[in-house]
Every structure is written in C-alpha cells, then in structure tokens.
Short mmCIF file of C-alpha atoms in Angstrom, two decimals:
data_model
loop_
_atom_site.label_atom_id
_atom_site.label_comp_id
_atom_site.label_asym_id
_atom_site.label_seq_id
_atom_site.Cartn_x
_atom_site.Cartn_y
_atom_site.Cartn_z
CA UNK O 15 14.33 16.11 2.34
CA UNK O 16 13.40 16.32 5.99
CA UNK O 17 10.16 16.01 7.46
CA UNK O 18 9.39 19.77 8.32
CA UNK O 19 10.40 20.52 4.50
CA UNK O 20 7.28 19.12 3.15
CA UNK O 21 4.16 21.34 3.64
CA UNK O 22 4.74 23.38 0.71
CA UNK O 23 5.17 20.64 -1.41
CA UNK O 24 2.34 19.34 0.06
CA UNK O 25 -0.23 22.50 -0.46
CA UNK O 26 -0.11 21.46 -4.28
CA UNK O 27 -1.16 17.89 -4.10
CA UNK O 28 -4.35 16.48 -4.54
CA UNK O 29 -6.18 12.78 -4.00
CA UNK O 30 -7.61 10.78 -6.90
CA UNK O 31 -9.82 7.42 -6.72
CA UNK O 32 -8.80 5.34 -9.29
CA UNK O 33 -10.84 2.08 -9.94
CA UNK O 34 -10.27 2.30 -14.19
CA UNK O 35 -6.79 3.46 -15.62
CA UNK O 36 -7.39 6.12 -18.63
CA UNK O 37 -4.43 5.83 -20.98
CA UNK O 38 -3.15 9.32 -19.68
CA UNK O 39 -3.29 7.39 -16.04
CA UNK O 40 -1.35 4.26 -17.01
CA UNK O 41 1.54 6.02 -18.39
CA UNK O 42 1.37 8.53 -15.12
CA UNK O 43 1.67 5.31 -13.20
CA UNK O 44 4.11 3.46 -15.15
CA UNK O 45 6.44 6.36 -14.52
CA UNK O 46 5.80 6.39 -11.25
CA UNK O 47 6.80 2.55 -10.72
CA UNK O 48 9.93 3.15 -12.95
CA UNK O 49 10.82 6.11 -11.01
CA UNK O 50 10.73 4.02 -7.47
CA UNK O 51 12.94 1.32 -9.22
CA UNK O 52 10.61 -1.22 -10.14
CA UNK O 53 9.76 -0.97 -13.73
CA UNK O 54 7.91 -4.40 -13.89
CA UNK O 55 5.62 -4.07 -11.72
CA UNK O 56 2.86 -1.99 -14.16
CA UNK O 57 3.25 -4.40 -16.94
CA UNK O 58 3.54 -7.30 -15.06
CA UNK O 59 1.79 -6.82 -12.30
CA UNK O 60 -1.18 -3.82 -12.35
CA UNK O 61 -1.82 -4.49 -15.62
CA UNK O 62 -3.01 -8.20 -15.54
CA UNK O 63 -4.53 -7.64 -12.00
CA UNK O 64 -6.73 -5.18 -13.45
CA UNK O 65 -8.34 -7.42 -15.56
CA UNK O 66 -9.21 -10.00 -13.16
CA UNK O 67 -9.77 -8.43 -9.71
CA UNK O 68 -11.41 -5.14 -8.26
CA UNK O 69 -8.54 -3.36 -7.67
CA UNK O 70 -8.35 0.48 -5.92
CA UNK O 71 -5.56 2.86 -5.99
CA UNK O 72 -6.07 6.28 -4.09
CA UNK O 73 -3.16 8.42 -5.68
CA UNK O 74 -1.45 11.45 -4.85
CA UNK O 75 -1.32 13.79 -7.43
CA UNK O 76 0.64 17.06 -8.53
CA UNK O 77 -0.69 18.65 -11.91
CA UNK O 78 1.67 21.15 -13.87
CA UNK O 79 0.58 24.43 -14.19
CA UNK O 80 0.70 24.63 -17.94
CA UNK O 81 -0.62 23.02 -20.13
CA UNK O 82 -3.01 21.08 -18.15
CA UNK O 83 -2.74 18.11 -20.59
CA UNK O 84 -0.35 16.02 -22.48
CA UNK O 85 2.81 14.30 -21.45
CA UNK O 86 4.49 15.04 -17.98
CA UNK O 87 1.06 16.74 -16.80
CA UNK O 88 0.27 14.78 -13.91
CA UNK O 89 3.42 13.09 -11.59
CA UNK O 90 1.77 10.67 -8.64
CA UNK O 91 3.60 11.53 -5.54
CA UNK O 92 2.39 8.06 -3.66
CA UNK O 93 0.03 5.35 -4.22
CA UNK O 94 -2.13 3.60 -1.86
CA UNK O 95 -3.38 0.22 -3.46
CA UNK O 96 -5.85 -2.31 -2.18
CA UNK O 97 -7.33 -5.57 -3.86
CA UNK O 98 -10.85 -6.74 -3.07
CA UNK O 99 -11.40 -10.22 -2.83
CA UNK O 100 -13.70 -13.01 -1.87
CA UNK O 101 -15.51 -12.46 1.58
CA UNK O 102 -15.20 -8.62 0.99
CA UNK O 103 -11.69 -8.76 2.10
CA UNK O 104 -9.08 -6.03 1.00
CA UNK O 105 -5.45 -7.12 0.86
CA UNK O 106 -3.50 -3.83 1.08
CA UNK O 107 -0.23 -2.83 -0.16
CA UNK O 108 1.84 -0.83 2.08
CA UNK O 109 2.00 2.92 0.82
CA UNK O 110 4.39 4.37 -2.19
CA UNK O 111 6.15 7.49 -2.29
CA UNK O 112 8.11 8.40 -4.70
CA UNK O 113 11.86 9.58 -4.47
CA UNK O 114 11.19 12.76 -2.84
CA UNK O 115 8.58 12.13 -0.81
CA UNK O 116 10.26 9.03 1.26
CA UNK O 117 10.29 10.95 4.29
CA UNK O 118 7.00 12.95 3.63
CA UNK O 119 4.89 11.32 6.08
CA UNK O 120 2.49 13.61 6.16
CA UNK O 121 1.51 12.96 2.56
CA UNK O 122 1.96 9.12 3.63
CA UNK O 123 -0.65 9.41 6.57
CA UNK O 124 -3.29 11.06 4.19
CA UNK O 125 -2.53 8.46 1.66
CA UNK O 126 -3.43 5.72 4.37
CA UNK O 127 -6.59 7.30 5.38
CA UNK O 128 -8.33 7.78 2.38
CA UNK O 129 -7.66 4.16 1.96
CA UNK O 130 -8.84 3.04 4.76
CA UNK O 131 -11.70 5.29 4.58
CA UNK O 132 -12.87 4.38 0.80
CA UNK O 133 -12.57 0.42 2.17
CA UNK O 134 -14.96 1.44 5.20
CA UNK O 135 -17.45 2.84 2.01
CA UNK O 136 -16.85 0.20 -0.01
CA UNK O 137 -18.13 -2.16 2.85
CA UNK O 138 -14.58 -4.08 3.31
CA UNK O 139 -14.86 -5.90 6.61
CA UNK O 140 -11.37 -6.58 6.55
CA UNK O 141 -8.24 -5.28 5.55
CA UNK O 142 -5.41 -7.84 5.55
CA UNK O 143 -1.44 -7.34 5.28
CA UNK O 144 0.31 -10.89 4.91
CA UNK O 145 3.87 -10.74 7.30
CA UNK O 146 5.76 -13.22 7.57
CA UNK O 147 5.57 -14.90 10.96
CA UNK O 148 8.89 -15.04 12.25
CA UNK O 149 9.04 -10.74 12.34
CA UNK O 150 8.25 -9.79 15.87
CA UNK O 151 9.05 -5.90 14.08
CA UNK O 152 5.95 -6.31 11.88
CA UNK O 153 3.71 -8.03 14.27
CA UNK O 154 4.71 -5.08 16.96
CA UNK O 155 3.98 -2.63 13.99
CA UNK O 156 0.74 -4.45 12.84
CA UNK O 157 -1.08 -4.71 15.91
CA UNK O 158 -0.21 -1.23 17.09
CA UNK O 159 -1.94 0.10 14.40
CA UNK O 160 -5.03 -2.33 15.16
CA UNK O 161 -4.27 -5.88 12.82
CA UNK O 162 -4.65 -8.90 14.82
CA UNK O 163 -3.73 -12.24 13.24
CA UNK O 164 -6.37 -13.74 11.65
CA UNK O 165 -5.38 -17.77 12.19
CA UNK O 166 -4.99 -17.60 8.07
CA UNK O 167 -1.95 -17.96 6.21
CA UNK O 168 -0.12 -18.57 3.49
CA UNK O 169 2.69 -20.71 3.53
CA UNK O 170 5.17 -20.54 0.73
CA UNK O 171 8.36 -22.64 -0.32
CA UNK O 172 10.58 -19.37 1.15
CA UNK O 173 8.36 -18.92 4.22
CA UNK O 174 5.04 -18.98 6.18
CA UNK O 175 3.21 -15.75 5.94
CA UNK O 176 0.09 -14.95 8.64
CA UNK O 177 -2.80 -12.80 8.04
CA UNK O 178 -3.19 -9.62 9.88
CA UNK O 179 -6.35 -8.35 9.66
CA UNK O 180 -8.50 -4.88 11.01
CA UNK O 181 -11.48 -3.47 10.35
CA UNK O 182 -11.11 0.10 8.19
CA UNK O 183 -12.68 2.00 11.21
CA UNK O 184 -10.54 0.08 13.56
CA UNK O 185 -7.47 0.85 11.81
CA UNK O 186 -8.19 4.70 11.58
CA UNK O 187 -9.32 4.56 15.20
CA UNK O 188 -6.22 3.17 16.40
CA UNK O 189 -3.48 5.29 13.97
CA UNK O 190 -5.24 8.36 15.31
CA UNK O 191 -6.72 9.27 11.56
CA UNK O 192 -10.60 9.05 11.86
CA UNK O 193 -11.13 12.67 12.96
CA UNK O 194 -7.78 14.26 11.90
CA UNK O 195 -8.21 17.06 9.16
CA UNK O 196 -6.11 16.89 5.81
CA UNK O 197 -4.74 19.75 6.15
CA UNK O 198 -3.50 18.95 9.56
CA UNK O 199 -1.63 15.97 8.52
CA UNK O 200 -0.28 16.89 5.43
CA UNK O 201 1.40 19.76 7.39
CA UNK O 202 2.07 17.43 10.98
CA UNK O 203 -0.01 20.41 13.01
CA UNK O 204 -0.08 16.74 14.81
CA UNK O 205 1.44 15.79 18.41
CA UNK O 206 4.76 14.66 17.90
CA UNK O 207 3.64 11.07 19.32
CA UNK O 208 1.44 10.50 16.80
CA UNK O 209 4.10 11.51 14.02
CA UNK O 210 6.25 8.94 15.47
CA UNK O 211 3.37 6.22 15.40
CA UNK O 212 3.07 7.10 11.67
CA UNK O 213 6.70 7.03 11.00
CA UNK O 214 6.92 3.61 12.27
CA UNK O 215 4.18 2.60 11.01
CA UNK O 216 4.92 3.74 6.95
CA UNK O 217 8.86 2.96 7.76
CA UNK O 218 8.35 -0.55 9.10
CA UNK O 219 5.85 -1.99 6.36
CA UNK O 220 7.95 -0.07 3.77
CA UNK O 221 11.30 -1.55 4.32
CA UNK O 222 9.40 -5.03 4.94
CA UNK O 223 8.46 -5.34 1.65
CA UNK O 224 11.40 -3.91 -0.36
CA UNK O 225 13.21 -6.92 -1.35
CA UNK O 226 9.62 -7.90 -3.15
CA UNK O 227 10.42 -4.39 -5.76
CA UNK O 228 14.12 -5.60 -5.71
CA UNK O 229 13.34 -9.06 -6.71
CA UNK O 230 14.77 -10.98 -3.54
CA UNK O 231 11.63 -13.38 -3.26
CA UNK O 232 13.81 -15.27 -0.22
CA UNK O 233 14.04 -11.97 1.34
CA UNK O 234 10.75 -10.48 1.37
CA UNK O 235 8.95 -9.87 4.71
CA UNK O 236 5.76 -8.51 3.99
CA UNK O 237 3.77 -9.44 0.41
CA UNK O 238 2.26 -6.92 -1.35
CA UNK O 239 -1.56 -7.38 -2.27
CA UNK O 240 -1.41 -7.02 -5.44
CA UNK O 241 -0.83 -10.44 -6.37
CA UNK O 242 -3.97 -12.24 -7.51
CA UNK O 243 -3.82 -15.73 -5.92
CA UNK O 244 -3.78 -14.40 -2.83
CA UNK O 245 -6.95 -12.44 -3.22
CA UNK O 246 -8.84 -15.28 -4.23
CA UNK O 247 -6.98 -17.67 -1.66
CA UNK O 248 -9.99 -19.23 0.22
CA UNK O 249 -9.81 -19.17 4.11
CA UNK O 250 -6.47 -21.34 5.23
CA UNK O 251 -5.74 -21.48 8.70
CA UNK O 252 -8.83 -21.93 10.45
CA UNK O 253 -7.81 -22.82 13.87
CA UNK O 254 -4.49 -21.92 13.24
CA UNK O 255 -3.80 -24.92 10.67
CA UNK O 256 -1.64 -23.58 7.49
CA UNK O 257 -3.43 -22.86 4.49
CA UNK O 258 -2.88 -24.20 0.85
CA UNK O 259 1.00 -24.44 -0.14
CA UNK O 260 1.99 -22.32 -2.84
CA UNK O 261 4.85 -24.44 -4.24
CA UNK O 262 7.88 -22.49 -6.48
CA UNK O 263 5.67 -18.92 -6.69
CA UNK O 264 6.99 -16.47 -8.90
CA UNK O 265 5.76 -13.32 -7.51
CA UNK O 266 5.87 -11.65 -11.22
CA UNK O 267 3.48 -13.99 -12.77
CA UNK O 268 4.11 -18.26 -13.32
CA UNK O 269 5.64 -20.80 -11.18
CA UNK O 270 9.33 -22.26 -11.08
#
C-alpha cells in the first residue's frame, strides 16, 4: 500500500481511549498483536501490566457495518500505548499498525497525537522512550521530535539504555501536531516536509524496536514501555551516573 492510497481507508476509522479492556476489547486486541506477529505479547505482557500499572492505549478502530456486535466487529488498525509511572512519568511505546497500515502514516501521526495530547490531560510531565545509547539514528530521531536525554538510564546485561524525555506539548509543538486538524493528517493535506518528519519519525522508532516483537533481546534498540520494572524504576542517572542494573531480564516476564 502506498502512502497516497490511504485516505479512504482512513475516512472509516475512528479513535478510542482505552484505560479498562471489556472482554469484546481484549480479544479485538489479542488479534491485533497476533496479526503483527507477536502473539505473546497480550497474554504475557498487557495482560499482567494491566493489573499493576495505569496503563493507556488510544486505538484506531474500524467497525463492520453489520452486525455491529459479536466476533470480527471491531479490527484495531494501530495502537498507541503509554504506561504511567512514579513522578507522573509516561513511558511510551512507539506506535502499531497493523499489516496494512505500515505505510499509513497519516493514521500513524493521528495515533501519536492523541497520545500525546491525552498525556498533556492526564498531567504527564514527561514522556520517556528508553534508546539505547550507542544509536546516533535514534538520538537524531528523538531529539528532532523534541526528547532530550534525561541523565537516567537503564543499563542492562545486553546494553545501556538512556532516557529521552519531552514534555506532551513539547513533543506536539516540535512534530508539527498541536494545531493540525484530523482530517488533515489522516489525508497528508500536510507540506510534504512535515510528512517526511513523520515518516522518520514512526519508521525510525518502529524498526528500533522490532527485534523486542521478534524476540532478539541482544538486538533490541529501543524498549517498549510496557514493561513494568521500568515504570516503577526510581530515578538512575542523576548526573549522568547509571542507574540500577537489571541483571539476566527477560523482557516476557522472569529473569535468566
């Protein structure tokens, strides 16, 4: 699917909050993890995280004409996921899309603004992605679209990871979001500058953290917040000394 093949997709989709999975929900977004190859990750992952940490998805959804209800009713078309933790920090999770809507950036862009936008209601005072330090890429990415390193990290057997961190309004300000319309984006009525900005930007992080959904720990460039020790990680770094040492993680749940 190319770009400029999206808008009528996109004229059919519509945004959902979710802080509390219904049934109906969690099998809509099981499917949805199965479908983008990583099975695992509602079970193992959502579902435990859910119980322990305030946790917000902002989904894009389709709904089928008829019947309104019942199985196959609702299909997410990308996820946007952020967990809350102490200090009022949000660690984010770069977008989702699923398999035909990896190059729908417009759909991508709108994702990443009501994200940032519910954190800015929800009183987040920073949003944090944790790159690895030794990816110029990411950093170049990172604080293009406003995240400065924060002096925290996290520092793992497989690598040492840095905090990038913005403030929602900051990161809206500088990806060009705060006053563009919906519409506008989903279709890219958007100068073709900015389109590239967002490209990178959704690319970049997306392909950073794909060996996390593949299982290649050693690999991974970018973690995902949705692991729980990291929201509730107190402050490490201050002054640019390494945080606590997370020795053997399994990303999936235990320790080697």
């Amino acid at each position: 699917m190319h770009i400029d093949n999206c808008s009528s997709r996109n004229e059919f989709i519509r945004f959902e909050i979710i802080t509390e999975f219904s049934t109906d929900m969690k099998a809509v977004v099981a499917k949805f993890f199965r479908e983008i190859g990583a099975p695992h990750v509602m079970r193992e992952i959502i579902e435990p995280l859910t119980c322990s940490a305030r946790t917000i998805f902002v989904a894009a959804v389709s709904d089928r004409p008829w019947p309104p209800r019942g199985v196959g009713a609702q299909v997410i078309e990308g996820l946007a996921i952020a967990v809350i933790g102490e200090g009022n920090r949000a660690f984010l999770t770069p977008v989702l899309a699923s398999p035909q809507n990896v190059t729908n950036v417009g759909l991508v862009a709108v994702l990443t603004k009501k994200l940032f936008e519910t954190m800015n209601k929800e009183s987040v005072q920073s949003m944090i992605y944790l790159a690895r330090a030794d990816s110029a890429l990411l950093a170049h990415i990172l604080t293009q679209a406003g995240f400065e390193p924060s002096g925290e990290h996290v520092i793992t057997e497989r690598a040492n990871f840095v905090h990038f961190a913005a403030h929602p309004v900051e990161g809206l300000k500088r990806l060009g979001l705060a006053e563009r319309r919906i519409g506008d984006l989903l279709s890219l009525s958007i100068e073709p500058s900015q389109i590239s900005q967002l490209s990178l930007y959704h690319w970049g992080l997306s392909a950073a953290i794909q060996n996390f959904w593949k299982d290649r720990i050693d690999e991974v460039f970018l973690l995902p917040g949705l692991i729980d020790w990291v929201a509730t990680l107190p402050p490490g770094g201050i002054g640019g000394t390494p945080g606590p040492k997370i020795r053997g993680v399994d990303f999936r749940g235990g320790a080697e």
